[in-house]
mmCIF file of C-alpha atoms and ligand atoms in Angstrom:
data_model
loop_
_atom_site.group_PDB
_atom_site.id
_atom_site.type_symbol
_atom_site.label_atom_id
_atom_site.label_comp_id
_atom_site.label_asym_id
_atom_site.label_seq_id
_atom_site.Cartn_x
_atom_site.Cartn_y
_atom_site.Cartn_z
ATOM 1 C CA MET A 1 167.906 -36.742 150.481
ATOM 2 C CA PRO A 2 168.722 -35.783 146.924
ATOM 3 C CA ALA A 3 167.517 -38.392 144.445
ATOM 4 C CA THR A 4 170.268 -40.083 142.453
ATOM 5 C CA ARG A 5 170.677 -39.380 138.807
ATOM 6 C CA PRO A 6 172.754 -42.301 137.600
ATOM 7 C CA HIS A 7 172.198 -41.722 133.884
ATOM 8 C CA HIS A 8 174.544 -38.715 133.973
ATOM 9 C CA ARG A 9 177.345 -40.994 135.068
ATOM 10 C CA ARG A 10 176.820 -43.736 132.548
ATOM 11 C CA SER A 11 179.275 -43.700 129.690
ATOM 12 C CA ALA A 12 176.860 -45.780 127.587
ATOM 13 C CA HIS A 13 174.604 -42.752 127.606
ATOM 14 C CA ALA A 14 177.057 -40.901 125.393
ATOM 15 C CA CYS A 15 176.955 -43.684 122.793
ATOM 16 C CA GLN A 16 173.325 -43.312 121.815
ATOM 17 C CA ARG A 17 172.134 -41.822 118.554
ATOM 18 C CA HIS A 18 173.762 -38.447 117.877
ATOM 19 C CA ALA A 19 176.649 -39.694 120.008
ATOM 20 C CA PHE A 20 178.661 -36.926 121.529
ATOM 21 C CA PRO A 21 182.361 -37.588 121.611
ATOM 22 C CA PHE A 22 182.569 -37.281 125.390
ATOM 23 C CA ARG A 23 182.733 -40.711 126.949
ATOM 24 C CA ALA A 24 183.105 -39.773 130.599
ATOM 25 C CA LEU A 25 180.982 -37.756 133.033
ATOM 26 C CA SER A 26 178.638 -34.997 131.999
ATOM 27 C CA ILE A 27 181.009 -32.533 133.679
ATOM 28 C CA VAL A 28 183.738 -30.958 131.529
ATOM 29 C CA ALA A 29 186.769 -29.094 132.913
ATOM 30 C CA GLY A 30 187.399 -25.650 131.390
ATOM 31 C CA LEU A 31 190.920 -24.276 131.091
ATOM 32 C CA TRP A 32 190.218 -20.616 130.336
ATOM 33 C CA ARG A 33 191.783 -19.563 133.622
ATOM 34 C CA ILE A 34 194.718 -22.006 133.795
ATOM 35 C CA ALA A 35 197.304 -19.240 133.339
ATOM 36 C CA ASP A 36 196.003 -17.611 136.550
ATOM 37 C CA TRP A 37 196.475 -20.766 138.601
ATOM 38 C CA ASN A 38 200.247 -20.414 138.685
ATOM 39 C CA LEU A 39 200.870 -24.151 138.752
ATOM 40 C CA GLY A 40 204.210 -25.725 137.900
ATOM 41 C CA VAL A 41 204.306 -28.498 135.291
ATOM 42 C CA GLN A 42 204.110 -31.329 137.823
ATOM 43 C CA GLU A 43 201.260 -29.560 139.620
ATOM 44 C CA ARG A 44 199.412 -29.285 136.319
ATOM 45 C CA VAL A 45 199.974 -33.012 135.727
ATOM 46 C CA ARG A 46 198.587 -33.737 139.190
ATOM 47 C CA TRP A 47 195.603 -31.452 138.580
ATOM 48 C CA ILE A 48 194.759 -33.325 135.374
ATOM 49 C CA GLU A 49 195.221 -36.704 137.081
ATOM 50 C CA GLN A 50 192.885 -35.684 139.896
ATOM 51 C CA ALA A 51 190.256 -34.465 137.433
ATOM 52 C CA LEU A 52 190.493 -37.805 135.619
ATOM 53 C CA GLU A 53 190.242 -39.659 138.934
ATOM 54 C CA LEU A 54 186.983 -37.789 139.599
ATOM 55 C CA GLY A 55 185.706 -39.094 136.262
ATOM 56 C CA ILE A 56 186.097 -35.835 134.355
ATOM 57 C CA GLY A 57 187.492 -36.895 131.004
ATOM 58 C CA SER A 58 186.988 -33.853 128.767
ATOM 59 C CA PHE A 59 188.941 -30.608 128.843
ATOM 60 C CA ASP A 60 187.743 -27.411 127.193
ATOM 61 C CA HIS A 61 190.280 -25.046 125.634
ATOM 62 C CA ALA A 62 190.451 -22.205 123.122
ATOM 63 C CA ASP A 63 193.323 -20.847 121.094
ATOM 64 C CA ILE A 64 192.940 -17.403 122.694
ATOM 65 C CA TYR A 65 192.731 -18.434 126.365
ATOM 66 C CA GLY A 66 195.370 -16.903 128.617
ATOM 67 C CA ASP A 67 196.420 -14.471 125.884
ATOM 68 C CA TYR A 68 197.063 -17.430 123.530
ATOM 69 C CA ARG A 69 199.172 -19.212 126.192
ATOM 70 C CA ALA A 70 196.726 -21.478 128.060
ATOM 71 C CA GLU A 71 196.792 -24.437 125.674
ATOM 72 C CA ALA A 72 200.584 -24.636 125.831
ATOM 73 C CA LEU A 73 200.479 -24.799 129.648
ATOM 74 C CA PHE A 74 198.186 -27.806 129.425
ATOM 75 C CA GLY A 75 200.233 -29.300 126.557
ATOM 76 C CA GLU A 76 203.396 -29.000 128.617
ATOM 77 C CA ALA A 77 201.756 -31.213 131.244
ATOM 78 C CA LEU A 78 200.710 -33.740 128.589
ATOM 79 C CA LYS A 79 204.265 -33.801 127.288
ATOM 80 C CA ALA A 80 205.526 -34.512 130.805
ATOM 81 C CA ALA A 81 202.967 -37.317 131.260
ATOM 82 C CA PRO A 82 202.088 -38.539 127.744
ATOM 83 C CA ALA A 83 199.918 -41.442 128.937
ATOM 84 C CA LEU A 84 197.281 -38.913 130.085
ATOM 85 C CA ARG A 85 196.324 -37.977 126.526
ATOM 86 C CA GLY A 86 194.736 -41.366 125.849
ATOM 87 C CA ARG A 87 192.490 -40.972 128.892
ATOM 88 C CA MET A 88 190.896 -37.692 127.847
ATOM 89 C CA GLN A 89 189.088 -35.801 125.161
ATOM 90 C CA LEU A 90 190.364 -32.426 124.082
ATOM 91 C CA VAL A 91 188.053 -29.646 122.960
ATOM 92 C CA SER A 92 189.312 -26.397 121.508
ATOM 93 C CA LYS A 93 187.907 -23.347 119.782
ATOM 94 C CA CYS A 94 189.049 -20.864 117.187
ATOM 95 C CA GLY A 95 187.719 -18.058 115.043
ATOM 96 C CA ILE A 96 188.383 -15.027 117.254
ATOM 97 C CA ARG A 97 191.239 -12.731 116.341
ATOM 98 C CA LEU A 98 191.966 -11.131 119.692
ATOM 99 C CA ARG A 99 194.356 -8.197 119.932
ATOM 100 C CA SER A 100 197.453 -8.984 121.941
ATOM 101 C CA ALA A 101 201.100 -7.889 122.106
ATOM 102 C CA GLN A 102 202.019 -10.258 119.252
ATOM 103 C CA ARG A 103 198.798 -9.601 117.366
ATOM 104 C CA PRO A 104 198.336 -5.861 116.953
ATOM 105 C CA TYR A 105 195.005 -5.992 115.088
ATOM 106 C CA ARG A 106 193.263 -2.637 114.673
ATOM 107 C CA VAL A 107 190.188 -4.212 116.263
ATOM 108 C CA ASN A 108 189.152 -7.564 117.737
ATOM 109 C CA HIS A 109 187.310 -9.480 115.049
ATOM 110 C CA TYR A 110 186.191 -12.907 113.868
ATOM 111 C CA ASP A 111 187.740 -14.933 111.078
ATOM 112 C CA THR A 112 186.386 -18.250 109.820
ATOM 113 C CA GLU A 113 188.274 -18.311 106.538
ATOM 114 C CA ALA A 114 190.122 -21.522 105.678
ATOM 115 C CA THR A 115 193.618 -20.146 106.193
ATOM 116 C CA TYR A 116 192.914 -18.871 109.675
ATOM 117 C CA VAL A 117 190.908 -21.852 110.943
ATOM 118 C CA ARG A 118 193.581 -24.222 109.636
ATOM 119 C CA ALA A 119 196.421 -22.171 111.146
ATOM 120 C CA GLN A 120 194.729 -22.034 114.560
ATOM 121 C CA VAL A 121 193.809 -25.734 114.613
ATOM 122 C CA GLU A 122 197.377 -26.653 113.723
ATOM 123 C CA GLN A 123 198.680 -24.289 116.410
ATOM 124 C CA SER A 124 196.328 -25.859 118.980
ATOM 125 C CA LEU A 125 197.653 -29.301 118.017
ATOM 126 C CA ARG A 126 201.212 -28.116 118.615
ATOM 127 C CA ASN A 127 200.325 -26.317 121.845
ATOM 128 C CA LEU A 128 198.440 -29.287 123.258
ATOM 129 C CA CYS A 129 201.132 -31.749 122.130
ATOM 130 C CA THR A 130 198.601 -33.908 120.364
ATOM 131 C CA GLU A 131 197.988 -35.124 116.835
ATOM 132 C CA ARG A 132 194.243 -34.855 116.945
ATOM 133 C CA LEU A 133 191.587 -32.724 118.628
ATOM 134 C CA ASP A 134 188.398 -34.532 119.589
ATOM 135 C CA LEU A 135 186.171 -31.511 119.071
ATOM 136 C CA VAL A 136 186.767 -28.022 117.659
ATOM 137 C CA LEU A 137 184.216 -25.230 117.990
ATOM 138 C CA ILE A 138 183.871 -21.970 116.119
ATOM 139 C CA HIS A 139 184.074 -19.714 119.155
ATOM 140 C CA ARG A 140 181.667 -16.951 118.143
ATOM 141 C CA PRO A 141 179.365 -16.431 115.151
ATOM 142 C CA ASP A 142 181.303 -14.741 112.356
ATOM 143 C CA TYR A 143 178.927 -12.429 110.488
ATOM 144 C CA LEU A 144 181.171 -12.784 107.446
ATOM 145 C CA MET A 145 181.165 -16.585 107.578
ATOM 146 C CA ASP A 146 180.758 -18.438 104.268
ATOM 147 C CA ALA A 147 179.094 -21.573 105.632
ATOM 148 C CA ALA A 148 179.785 -23.769 102.604
ATOM 149 C CA ALA A 149 183.449 -22.774 102.527
ATOM 150 C CA LEU A 150 183.842 -23.311 106.278
ATOM 151 C CA ALA A 151 182.276 -26.766 105.919
ATOM 152 C CA GLY A 152 184.939 -27.508 103.302
ATOM 153 C CA THR A 153 187.641 -26.505 105.793
ATOM 154 C CA PHE A 154 186.065 -28.761 108.427
ATOM 155 C CA ALA A 155 185.976 -31.684 105.993
ATOM 156 C CA ALA A 156 189.606 -31.187 104.925
ATOM 157 C CA LEU A 157 190.920 -31.033 108.505
ATOM 158 C CA SER A 158 188.876 -34.097 109.441
ATOM 159 C CA ARG A 159 190.142 -36.024 106.397
ATOM 160 C CA GLU A 160 193.667 -35.201 107.498
ATOM 161 C CA GLY A 161 192.859 -36.730 110.906
ATOM 162 C CA LYS A 162 193.429 -33.458 112.755
ATOM 163 C CA VAL A 163 189.898 -32.949 114.114
ATOM 164 C CA ALA A 164 187.375 -35.675 114.967
ATOM 165 C CA HIS A 165 184.229 -33.555 115.438
ATOM 166 C CA TRP A 166 183.090 -29.976 114.893
ATOM 167 C CA GLY A 167 180.706 -27.658 116.651
ATOM 168 C CA VAL A 168 180.063 -24.027 117.496
ATOM 169 C CA SER A 169 179.749 -21.770 120.493
ATOM 170 C CA ASN A 170 177.505 -18.779 121.166
ATOM 171 C CA HIS A 171 175.622 -19.304 117.896
ATOM 172 C CA SER A 172 171.933 -18.481 117.610
ATOM 173 C CA ALA A 173 169.600 -21.262 116.483
ATOM 174 C CA SER A 174 169.544 -19.918 112.919
ATOM 175 C CA GLN A 175 173.316 -19.495 112.782
ATOM 176 C CA PHE A 176 173.645 -23.094 113.990
ATOM 177 C CA ALA A 177 171.158 -24.317 111.380
ATOM 178 C CA LEU A 178 172.979 -22.499 108.591
ATOM 179 C CA LEU A 179 176.296 -24.219 109.273
ATOM 180 C CA GLN A 180 174.678 -27.549 110.185
ATOM 181 C CA GLN A 181 173.126 -27.578 106.727
ATOM 182 C CA HIS A 182 176.649 -27.841 105.288
ATOM 183 C CA HIS A 183 178.468 -29.956 107.886
ATOM 184 C CA PRO A 184 177.385 -32.044 110.909
ATOM 185 C CA LEU A 185 177.880 -30.186 114.195
ATOM 186 C CA MET A 186 178.116 -31.921 117.562
ATOM 187 C CA THR A 187 177.163 -29.125 119.921
ATOM 188 C CA ASN A 188 176.526 -25.460 120.580
ATOM 189 C CA GLN A 189 178.483 -24.274 123.650
ATOM 190 C CA LEU A 190 176.269 -21.727 125.429
ATOM 191 C CA GLU A 191 176.205 -19.611 128.539
ATOM 192 C CA LEU A 192 173.694 -20.650 131.207
ATOM 193 C CA SER A 193 173.654 -20.156 134.959
ATOM 194 C CA PRO A 194 171.276 -19.048 137.700
ATOM 195 C CA LEU A 195 172.433 -15.511 136.815
ATOM 196 C CA GLN A 196 172.246 -15.793 133.010
ATOM 197 C CA MET A 197 169.191 -17.501 131.579
ATOM 198 C CA ALA A 198 168.876 -16.157 128.031
ATOM 199 C CA ALA A 199 169.455 -19.609 126.500
ATOM 200 C CA LEU A 200 166.210 -20.838 128.081
ATOM 201 C CA ASP A 201 164.230 -18.502 125.838
ATOM 202 C CA ASP A 202 166.333 -17.738 122.762
ATOM 203 C CA GLY A 203 165.707 -21.046 121.001
ATOM 204 C CA THR A 204 169.226 -22.474 121.300
ATOM 205 C CA LEU A 205 168.376 -25.058 123.966
ATOM 206 C CA ASP A 206 165.132 -25.933 122.154
ATOM 207 C CA GLN A 207 167.153 -26.555 119.003
ATOM 208 C CA ALA A 208 169.621 -28.740 120.910
ATOM 209 C CA GLN A 209 166.737 -30.955 122.047
ATOM 210 C CA GLN A 210 165.115 -30.955 118.647
ATOM 211 C CA LEU A 211 168.357 -32.238 117.107
ATOM 212 C CA GLY A 212 169.291 -34.517 120.030
ATOM 213 C CA LEU A 213 172.600 -32.651 120.417
ATOM 214 C CA ARG A 214 173.687 -32.063 123.992
ATOM 215 C CA PRO A 215 174.798 -28.463 124.629
ATOM 216 C CA MET A 216 177.946 -27.549 126.541
ATOM 217 C CA ILE A 217 177.391 -24.853 129.176
ATOM 218 C CA TRP A 218 179.973 -22.195 129.981
ATOM 219 C CA SER A 219 180.245 -20.081 133.140
ATOM 220 C CA PRO A 220 177.830 -22.299 135.097
ATOM 221 C CA LEU A 221 178.640 -20.268 138.245
ATOM 222 C CA GLY A 222 178.357 -16.979 136.392
ATOM 223 C CA GLY A 223 182.134 -16.832 136.221
ATOM 224 C CA GLY A 224 182.180 -16.766 140.037
ATOM 225 C CA GLY A 225 179.604 -13.953 140.129
ATOM 226 C CA LEU A 226 177.194 -16.271 141.913
ATOM 227 C CA PHE A 227 179.424 -15.871 144.980
ATOM 228 C CA THR A 228 180.809 -12.385 144.511
ATOM 229 C CA CYS A 229 178.369 -10.137 142.615
ATOM 230 C CA ALA A 230 176.739 -7.494 144.779
ATOM 231 C CA ASP A 231 173.856 -6.502 142.481
ATOM 232 C CA GLU A 232 170.238 -7.115 143.464
ATOM 233 C CA GLN A 233 169.763 -10.119 141.209
ATOM 234 C CA ALA A 234 172.827 -11.930 142.597
ATOM 235 C CA ILE A 235 171.803 -11.168 146.184
ATOM 236 C CA ARG A 236 168.288 -12.556 145.569
ATOM 237 C CA VAL A 237 169.623 -15.665 143.803
ATOM 238 C CA ARG A 238 172.245 -16.343 146.482
ATOM 239 C CA ALA A 239 169.675 -16.075 149.280
ATOM 240 C CA GLU A 240 167.219 -18.428 147.566
ATOM 241 C CA MET A 241 169.938 -20.887 146.592
ATOM 242 C CA ALA A 242 171.381 -20.881 150.119
ATOM 243 C CA ARG A 243 167.983 -22.027 151.457
ATOM 244 C CA ILE A 244 167.617 -24.783 148.863
ATOM 245 C CA ALA A 245 171.246 -25.920 149.186
ATOM 246 C CA ALA A 246 170.896 -26.182 152.972
ATOM 247 C CA ARG A 247 167.755 -28.291 152.591
ATOM 248 C CA HIS A 248 169.574 -30.674 150.218
ATOM 249 C CA GLY A 249 172.771 -30.637 152.283
ATOM 250 C CA ILE A 250 174.880 -29.514 149.311
ATOM 251 C CA SER A 251 177.005 -26.475 148.479
ATOM 252 C CA LEU A 252 175.799 -23.480 146.498
ATOM 253 C CA ALA A 253 178.093 -24.483 143.612
ATOM 254 C CA THR A 254 176.729 -28.038 143.551
ATOM 255 C CA LEU A 255 173.202 -26.622 143.485
ATOM 256 C CA ALA A 256 174.077 -24.380 140.518
ATOM 257 C CA TYR A 257 175.371 -27.372 138.530
ATOM 258 C CA ALA A 258 172.296 -29.399 139.537
ATOM 259 C CA TRP A 259 170.070 -26.552 138.311
ATOM 260 C CA ILE A 260 171.774 -26.706 134.903
ATOM 261 C CA LEU A 261 171.806 -30.509 134.739
ATOM 262 C CA ARG A 262 168.042 -30.532 135.392
ATOM 263 C CA HIS A 263 167.419 -29.044 131.940
ATOM 264 C CA PRO A 264 166.013 -31.626 129.496
ATOM 265 C CA SER A 265 168.658 -30.840 126.847
ATOM 266 C CA ARG A 266 171.034 -32.909 129.028
ATOM 267 C CA PRO A 267 173.779 -30.294 129.105
ATOM 268 C CA TYR A 268 177.458 -30.699 129.811
ATOM 269 C CA PRO A 269 178.401 -27.961 132.331
ATOM 270 C CA ILE A 270 181.990 -26.768 131.959
ATOM 271 C CA THR A 271 183.576 -25.918 135.291
ATOM 272 C CA GLY A 272 186.036 -23.059 135.427
ATOM 273 C CA THR A 273 187.514 -23.807 138.816
ATOM 274 C CA GLY A 274 191.205 -24.352 139.455
ATOM 275 C CA ARG A 275 190.485 -26.113 142.753
ATOM 276 C CA ILE A 276 190.065 -29.867 142.961
ATOM 277 C CA GLU A 277 187.403 -29.272 145.619
ATOM 278 C CA GLY A 278 185.627 -27.102 143.033
ATOM 279 C CA LEU A 279 185.684 -30.003 140.557
ATOM 280 C CA ARG A 280 184.357 -32.273 143.292
ATOM 281 C CA GLU A 281 181.443 -29.885 143.917
ATOM 282 C CA ALA A 282 180.583 -30.065 140.216
ATOM 283 C CA VAL A 283 180.707 -33.857 140.100
ATOM 284 C CA ALA A 284 178.547 -34.045 143.247
ATOM 285 C CA ALA A 285 175.702 -32.445 141.276
ATOM 286 C CA LEU A 286 175.368 -35.606 139.196
ATOM 287 C CA ASP A 287 173.762 -37.219 142.242
ATOM 288 C CA VAL A 288 171.215 -34.439 142.762
ATOM 289 C CA ARG A 289 167.918 -34.157 140.970
ATOM 290 C CA LEU A 290 165.977 -30.993 141.696
ATOM 291 C CA ASP A 291 162.220 -30.991 141.642
ATOM 292 C CA ALA A 292 160.364 -28.419 139.580
ATOM 293 C CA GLU A 293 159.632 -26.227 142.614
ATOM 294 C CA ASP A 294 163.308 -25.881 143.513
ATOM 295 C CA TRP A 295 164.224 -25.288 139.863
ATOM 296 C CA TYR A 296 161.573 -22.584 139.446
ATOM 297 C CA ALA A 297 162.379 -21.003 142.802
ATOM 298 C CA ILE A 298 165.868 -20.278 141.429
ATOM 299 C CA TRP A 299 164.376 -19.063 138.135
ATOM 300 C CA THR A 300 162.025 -16.780 140.093
ATOM 301 C CA ALA A 301 164.838 -15.357 142.226
ATOM 302 C CA SER A 302 166.897 -14.712 139.108
ATOM 303 C CA LYS A 303 164.104 -12.961 137.213
ATOM 304 C CA GLY A 304 162.804 -11.093 140.248
ATOM 305 C CA HIS A 305 159.197 -12.079 139.531
ATOM 306 C CA PRO A 306 157.080 -15.232 139.624
ATOM 307 C CA VAL A 307 156.249 -17.190 136.484
ATOM 308 C CA PRO A 308 153.351 -15.585 134.640
HETATM 309 P P1 LIG B 1 182.526 -20.693 136.296
HETATM 310 O O1 LIG B 1 182.645 -22.065 136.880
HETATM 311 O O2 LIG B 1 181.182 -20.084 136.186
HETATM 312 O O3 LIG B 1 183.454 -19.663 137.075
HETATM 313 C C1 LIG B 1 184.708 -20.035 137.518
HETATM 314 C C2 LIG B 1 185.183 -19.002 138.516
HETATM 315 O O4 LIG B 1 184.350 -19.091 139.669
HETATM 316 C C3 LIG B 1 186.601 -19.258 138.961
HETATM 317 O O5 LIG B 1 187.278 -18.027 139.080
HETATM 318 C C4 LIG B 1 186.399 -19.918 140.295
HETATM 319 O O6 LIG B 1 187.484 -19.680 141.187
HETATM 320 C C5 LIG B 1 185.174 -19.196 140.805
HETATM 321 N N1 LIG B 1 184.529 -20.006 141.827
HETATM 322 C C6 LIG B 1 184.148 -21.295 141.766
HETATM 323 N N2 LIG B 1 183.632 -21.704 142.952
HETATM 324 C C7 LIG B 1 183.701 -20.648 143.770
HETATM 325 C C8 LIG B 1 183.330 -20.425 145.120
HETATM 326 N N3 LIG B 1 182.766 -21.409 145.849
HETATM 327 N N4 LIG B 1 183.526 -19.200 145.639
HETATM 328 C C9 LIG B 1 184.069 -18.205 144.911
HETATM 329 N N5 LIG B 1 184.469 -18.353 143.607
HETATM 330 C C10 LIG B 1 184.278 -19.558 143.063
HETATM 331 O O7 LIG B 1 183.130 -20.869 134.870
HETATM 332 P P2 LIG B 1 184.056 -19.972 133.879
HETATM 333 O O8 LIG B 1 185.466 -20.107 134.283
HETATM 334 O O9 LIG B 1 183.514 -18.611 133.718
HETATM 335 O O10 LIG B 1 183.796 -20.774 132.542
HETATM 336 C C11 LIG B 1 184.023 -22.186 132.553
HETATM 337 C C12 LIG B 1 184.651 -22.606 131.259
HETATM 338 O O11 LIG B 1 183.758 -22.335 130.185
HETATM 339 C C13 LIG B 1 185.951 -21.874 130.889
HETATM 340 O O12 LIG B 1 187.087 -22.433 131.516
HETATM 341 C C14 LIG B 1 185.971 -22.100 129.403
HETATM 342 O O13 LIG B 1 186.493 -23.400 129.130
HETATM 343 C C15 LIG B 1 184.501 -22.042 129.023
HETATM 344 N N6 LIG B 1 184.075 -20.726 128.518
HETATM 345 C C16 LIG B 1 183.628 -20.659 127.232
HETATM 346 C C17 LIG B 1 183.177 -19.451 126.724
HETATM 347 C C18 LIG B 1 182.684 -19.395 125.304
HETATM 348 O O14 LIG B 1 182.471 -18.288 124.776
HETATM 349 N N7 LIG B 1 182.501 -20.520 124.672
HETATM 350 C C19 LIG B 1 183.174 -18.289 127.529
HETATM 351 C C20 LIG B 1 183.629 -18.389 128.842
HETATM 352 C C21 LIG B 1 184.056 -19.620 129.330
HETATM 353 P P3 LIG B 1 188.291 -20.949 141.791
HETATM 354 O O15 LIG B 1 189.268 -21.355 140.739
HETATM 355 O O16 LIG B 1 188.951 -20.371 143.011
HETATM 356 O O17 LIG B 1 187.306 -22.023 142.112
#
């Protein structure tokens, strides 16, 4: 039987020192793919209600998702059922200028200047039909970022009550430290899955523990690649995980979340599923605690060699 892991469920856990704004479960719902789900407004309302009923209280967005349209789809649901807003925390991201029909940039690029960050935050507020975002992340490290100036933008938007907390995504440990020196950051949102383990070794997860800041984890199922990829690594990982999942009596997806949750940085995995059953599989991982042998068996299958 999988051992229980009640501390993941406890809201009090999120109120300790370095409190993260999330007050619900350690599982966050990601809305990157919402435009592909083809849900009507009432179906989107129902989807959000069901996520909340499962205990998922935080929703991860970005200005660019769904070709800049994803936030508005979610916001339309919040407008139809305004009471939902008070039951959730909204996360968004900005800083990427992505070419699109309405944005004919010569090249995709990053922009963390005050005008752009402010414009995108204010657009996210309008799209999400809310007056305040609980957490905003700089989506990717901008090599041209002026950290002191960006901290000033953060402070101004927070003073105006538009953003409660700030963080980053996909930043190296030194990029995180540079910005953190100028303004408190709540998290670094990183990629980690049984197929993508760079964060275990690149210092970002070490830094998160050093600072007591819980990381958010994107693409915990490798963007679905855990089930669909046909390369050698994915085949090895799937076979090993199938054996372990069967022994625990859980699904492959639940095992992947449990593998992430086992990391001592106490991560928040962000699901990308549009299916309520998919959300349920993520939440089920909160009751599974892997032992070191299971955890390293998945590491070994992913790397294709035993630990040195
Ligand atoms: P993911 O959970 O790794 O992948 C989700 C995909 O896997 C969906 O297409 C889902 O399809 C599929 N899937 C789930 N269970 C499956 C199963 N049993 N069999 C086959 N396919 C299955 O996460 P993600 O969507 O890549 O990323 C999650 C969130 O992280 C995003 O929504 C976004 O909020 C965030 N993100 C952030 C960054 C960043 O740079 N900060 C980058 C990427 C993503 P179904 O809908 O059918 O379940």
